[in-house]
């Protein structure tokens, strides 16, 4: 797709500074240069497990909206693929937590996580349309894809213990999946009325802000 006609690519350029703060956060840079504090990684792991549990109903609500509102059948299949993968993802968190000695039952969500989860919940209502929800979904997945793929690209010094985590979201299949979500969002945005496009852009910015806060929370004491 031509970038000039892609609303999502236009926003990535327009909000470049914020976008870089979300996808090149110091926490991610510390993984890539090998200086990461493992206690920060463990904090991220426990908090992200809580987030992903909340992400499940969010993704299924996007799936439901696509079934109701999209005339393109492949949308549902792509989103269902993402939804189905979440079961494996939760198992991965449990496995990883036991490797790192993180007790997932004893974790209290930090404020940044609670606020992000509340934001996710706000999309599950019927009045939020498919275009806006699909844009949020694309943005959430893409921040992780761009962040973690950077940790395994080029001349990285990512610790061996963290390579599996980085590959989970940084692998090329996940990158392709994010591109498919971007195409869905772009197609919907191109035919959406101006107020919906405006709302979707606000949602894109909010996702970036929540992601930055999530990294901040993970990397601070
Ligand atoms: C905070 C956050 N953002 C995105 C993802 C990718 N699903 C995640 N696991 N956690």
Coordinates of C-alpha atoms and ligand atoms in Angstrom, one line a residue:
X1 CA 0.0 0.0 0.0
X2 CA 1.3 3.5 -0.8
X3 CA 2.3 5.2 2.4
X4 CA 0.8 8.5 1.3
X5 CA -2.6 7.0 1.2
X6 CA -2.3 5.1 4.4
X7 CA -3.9 7.0 7.3
X8 CA -2.0 4.9 9.9
X9 CA 1.4 5.6 8.2
X10 CA 0.5 9.3 8.1
X11 CA -0.1 9.2 11.8
X12 CA 3.1 7.3 12.5
X13 CA 4.9 10.2 10.7
X14 CA 2.9 13.0 12.2
X15 CA 3.3 11.7 15.8
X16 CA 6.9 10.5 15.1
X17 CA 8.3 11.8 18.4
X18 CA 5.7 10.0 20.5
X19 CA 6.0 6.9 18.3
X20 CA 9.7 6.7 18.9
X21 CA 9.3 7.2 22.6
X22 CA 7.0 4.1 22.6
X23 CA 9.0 1.9 20.3
X24 CA 12.6 3.0 21.3
X25 CA 12.0 3.4 25.0
X26 CA 15.1 3.3 27.3
X27 CA 13.8 -0.1 28.7
X28 CA 13.9 -1.5 25.2
X29 CA 17.3 0.1 24.4
X30 CA 18.7 -1.4 27.6
X31 CA 17.6 -4.9 26.5
X32 CA 19.2 -4.3 23.1
X33 CA 22.5 -3.0 24.5
X34 CA 22.6 -5.7 27.2
X35 CA 22.5 -3.3 30.2
X36 CA 19.0 -4.2 31.2
X37 CA 18.3 -4.6 34.9
X38 CA 16.8 -8.1 35.3
X39 CA 14.6 -7.0 38.1
X40 CA 12.9 -4.5 35.7
X41 CA 12.5 -7.4 33.2
X42 CA 10.8 -9.4 35.9
X43 CA 8.5 -6.5 36.8
X44 CA 7.6 -6.1 33.2
X45 CA 6.9 -9.9 32.9
X46 CA 4.5 -10.0 35.9
X47 CA 2.7 -6.8 34.9
X48 CA 2.4 -7.8 31.2
X49 CA 0.8 -11.1 32.3
X50 CA -2.0 -9.1 33.9
X51 CA -2.2 -6.9 30.9
X52 CA -2.5 -9.9 28.5
X53 CA -5.3 -11.4 30.5
X54 CA -7.2 -8.2 30.0
X55 CA -6.2 -8.1 26.4
X56 CA -8.1 -11.4 25.7
X57 CA -11.6 -9.9 26.1
X58 CA -10.5 -6.8 24.2
X59 CA -9.3 -8.9 21.2
X60 CA -12.5 -10.9 21.3
X61 CA -14.6 -7.7 21.3
X62 CA -12.7 -6.6 18.1
X63 CA -13.4 -10.0 16.6
X64 CA -17.1 -9.6 17.4
X65 CA -17.2 -6.1 15.8
X66 CA -15.5 -7.5 12.7
X67 CA -18.1 -10.3 12.4
X68 CA -20.9 -7.7 12.7
X69 CA -19.4 -4.8 10.8
X70 CA -16.9 -5.9 8.2
X71 CA -17.9 -7.0 4.8
X72 CA -14.4 -8.6 4.2
X73 CA -14.3 -12.2 5.5
X74 CA -10.6 -12.3 5.9
X75 CA -10.6 -9.7 8.6
X76 CA -12.3 -12.1 11.0
X77 CA -9.8 -14.8 10.1
X78 CA -6.8 -12.6 10.8
X79 CA -8.3 -11.3 14.1
X80 CA -9.3 -14.8 15.1
X81 CA -5.7 -15.9 14.5
X82 CA -4.5 -13.3 16.9
X83 CA -7.2 -14.2 19.5
X84 CA -6.4 -17.9 19.3
X85 CA -2.7 -17.2 19.8
X86 CA -3.4 -15.6 23.2
X87 CA -3.9 -19.0 24.9
X88 CA -0.3 -19.9 24.0
X89 CA 0.8 -16.5 25.1
X90 CA -0.6 -16.9 28.6
X91 CA 1.1 -20.3 28.8
X92 CA 4.3 -18.7 27.7
X93 CA 4.0 -16.1 30.5
X94 CA 3.4 -18.8 33.1
X95 CA 6.4 -20.8 31.9
X96 CA 8.7 -17.7 31.7
X97 CA 7.5 -16.6 35.2
X98 CA 8.4 -19.9 36.7
X99 CA 11.9 -19.8 35.0
X100 CA 12.5 -16.3 36.5
X101 CA 10.9 -17.1 39.9
X102 CA 8.1 -14.6 39.5
X103 CA 4.9 -15.5 41.4
X104 CA 2.1 -14.5 39.0
X105 CA -0.6 -15.1 41.7
X106 CA 0.9 -12.5 44.0
X107 CA 1.1 -9.6 41.6
X108 CA -0.8 -6.3 42.1
X109 CA -1.2 -4.2 38.9
X110 CA 0.6 -0.8 39.1
X111 CA -1.4 2.3 38.2
X112 CA -0.1 2.6 34.7
X113 CA -1.2 -1.0 34.0
X114 CA -4.6 -0.5 35.7
X115 CA -5.2 2.6 33.6
X116 CA -4.2 0.8 30.4
X117 CA -6.5 -2.1 31.2
X118 CA -9.3 0.3 31.9
X119 CA -8.6 1.9 28.4
X120 CA -8.9 -1.6 26.9
X121 CA -12.2 -2.3 28.6
X122 CA -13.6 0.9 27.2
X123 CA -13.5 -0.7 23.7
X124 CA -15.6 -3.7 24.6
X125 CA -18.9 -1.7 24.6
X126 CA -21.1 -1.8 21.5
X127 CA -21.0 1.9 20.8
X128 CA -17.3 1.8 19.9
X129 CA -17.1 1.0 16.2
X130 CA -15.0 -1.5 14.4
X131 CA -12.7 1.1 12.7
X132 CA -11.7 2.7 16.0
X133 CA -11.2 -0.7 17.8
X134 CA -9.2 -2.1 14.8
X135 CA -7.0 0.9 14.9
X136 CA -6.3 0.5 18.6
X137 CA -5.6 -3.3 18.1
X138 CA -3.1 -2.6 15.3
X139 CA -1.3 0.1 17.4
X140 CA -1.0 -2.0 20.5
X141 CA 0.4 -5.0 18.6
X142 CA 2.7 -2.8 16.5
X143 CA 4.4 -1.1 19.4
X144 CA 5.5 -4.5 20.7
X145 CA 6.5 -5.7 17.3
X146 CA 8.6 -2.6 16.6
X147 CA 10.1 -2.6 20.0
X148 CA 11.1 -6.2 20.3
X149 CA 12.2 -6.6 16.7
X150 CA 14.7 -3.8 17.3
X151 CA 16.3 -5.9 20.1
X152 CA 17.1 -8.7 17.7
X153 CA 18.1 -6.7 14.6
X154 CA 21.6 -5.8 13.5
X155 CA 24.4 -5.4 16.0
X156 CA 22.5 -6.1 19.2
X157 CA 23.8 -7.2 22.6
X158 CA 20.5 -8.6 23.9
X159 CA 21.2 -11.1 26.7
X160 CA 20.7 -14.7 25.7
X161 CA 18.1 -15.1 28.4
X162 CA 15.9 -12.5 26.8
X163 CA 16.2 -13.6 23.2
X164 CA 13.0 -15.8 23.4
X165 CA 11.0 -12.8 24.7
X166 CA 12.2 -10.6 21.9
X167 CA 11.6 -13.2 19.3
X168 CA 8.1 -13.8 20.5
X169 CA 7.0 -10.3 19.3
X170 CA 9.9 -9.5 17.1
X171 CA 9.7 -12.4 14.7
X172 CA 8.8 -11.9 11.0
X173 CA 5.4 -13.8 11.2
X174 CA 4.3 -11.4 14.0
X175 CA 5.5 -8.5 11.8
X176 CA 3.4 -9.8 8.9
X177 CA 0.4 -10.2 11.2
X178 CA 0.8 -6.5 12.3
X179 CA 1.0 -5.5 8.6
X180 CA -2.3 -7.3 8.0
X181 CA -3.9 -5.5 11.0
X182 CA -2.6 -2.2 9.5
X183 CA -4.2 -3.0 6.2
X184 CA -7.5 -3.7 8.0
X185 CA -7.3 -0.4 9.9
X186 CA -6.3 1.6 6.8
X187 CA -9.1 0.1 4.7
X188 CA -11.7 1.0 7.3
X189 CA -10.3 4.4 7.9
X190 CA -10.4 5.3 4.2
X191 CA -14.1 4.9 4.1
X192 CA -14.9 6.2 7.6
X193 CA -16.6 9.6 8.3
X194 CA -14.3 12.4 9.6
X195 CA -15.5 12.1 13.2
X196 CA -14.6 8.4 13.3
X197 CA -11.1 9.1 11.7
X198 CA -10.5 11.8 14.3
X199 CA -11.5 9.5 17.2
X200 CA -9.2 6.7 15.7
X201 CA -6.3 9.2 15.6
X202 CA -6.9 10.1 19.3
X203 CA -7.0 6.4 20.2
X204 CA -3.7 5.9 18.3
X205 CA -2.1 8.7 20.4
X206 CA -3.5 7.3 23.6
X207 CA -2.1 3.8 22.9
X208 CA 1.3 5.3 22.4
X209 CA 1.0 7.2 25.7
X210 CA -0.2 4.1 27.6
X211 CA 2.7 2.1 26.1
X212 CA 5.3 4.7 27.2
X213 CA 3.8 4.7 30.7
X214 CA 3.9 0.9 30.7
X215 CA 7.6 0.8 29.9
X216 CA 8.2 3.6 32.5
X217 CA 6.5 1.5 35.1
X218 CA 8.5 -1.6 34.2
X219 CA 11.8 0.2 34.3
X220 CA 11.4 2.3 37.5
X221 CA 11.6 1.0 41.1
Ligands
LIG1 C1 1.6 -3.4 27.3 C2 1.5 -4.4 26.1 N1 1.3 -3.8 24.9 C3 1.2 -4.7 23.8 C4 1.3 -6.1 23.9 C5 1.2 -7.0 22.7 N2 0.1 -7.7 22.7 C6 1.5 -6.5 25.2 N3 1.6 -7.9 25.5 N4 1.6 -5.7 26.3

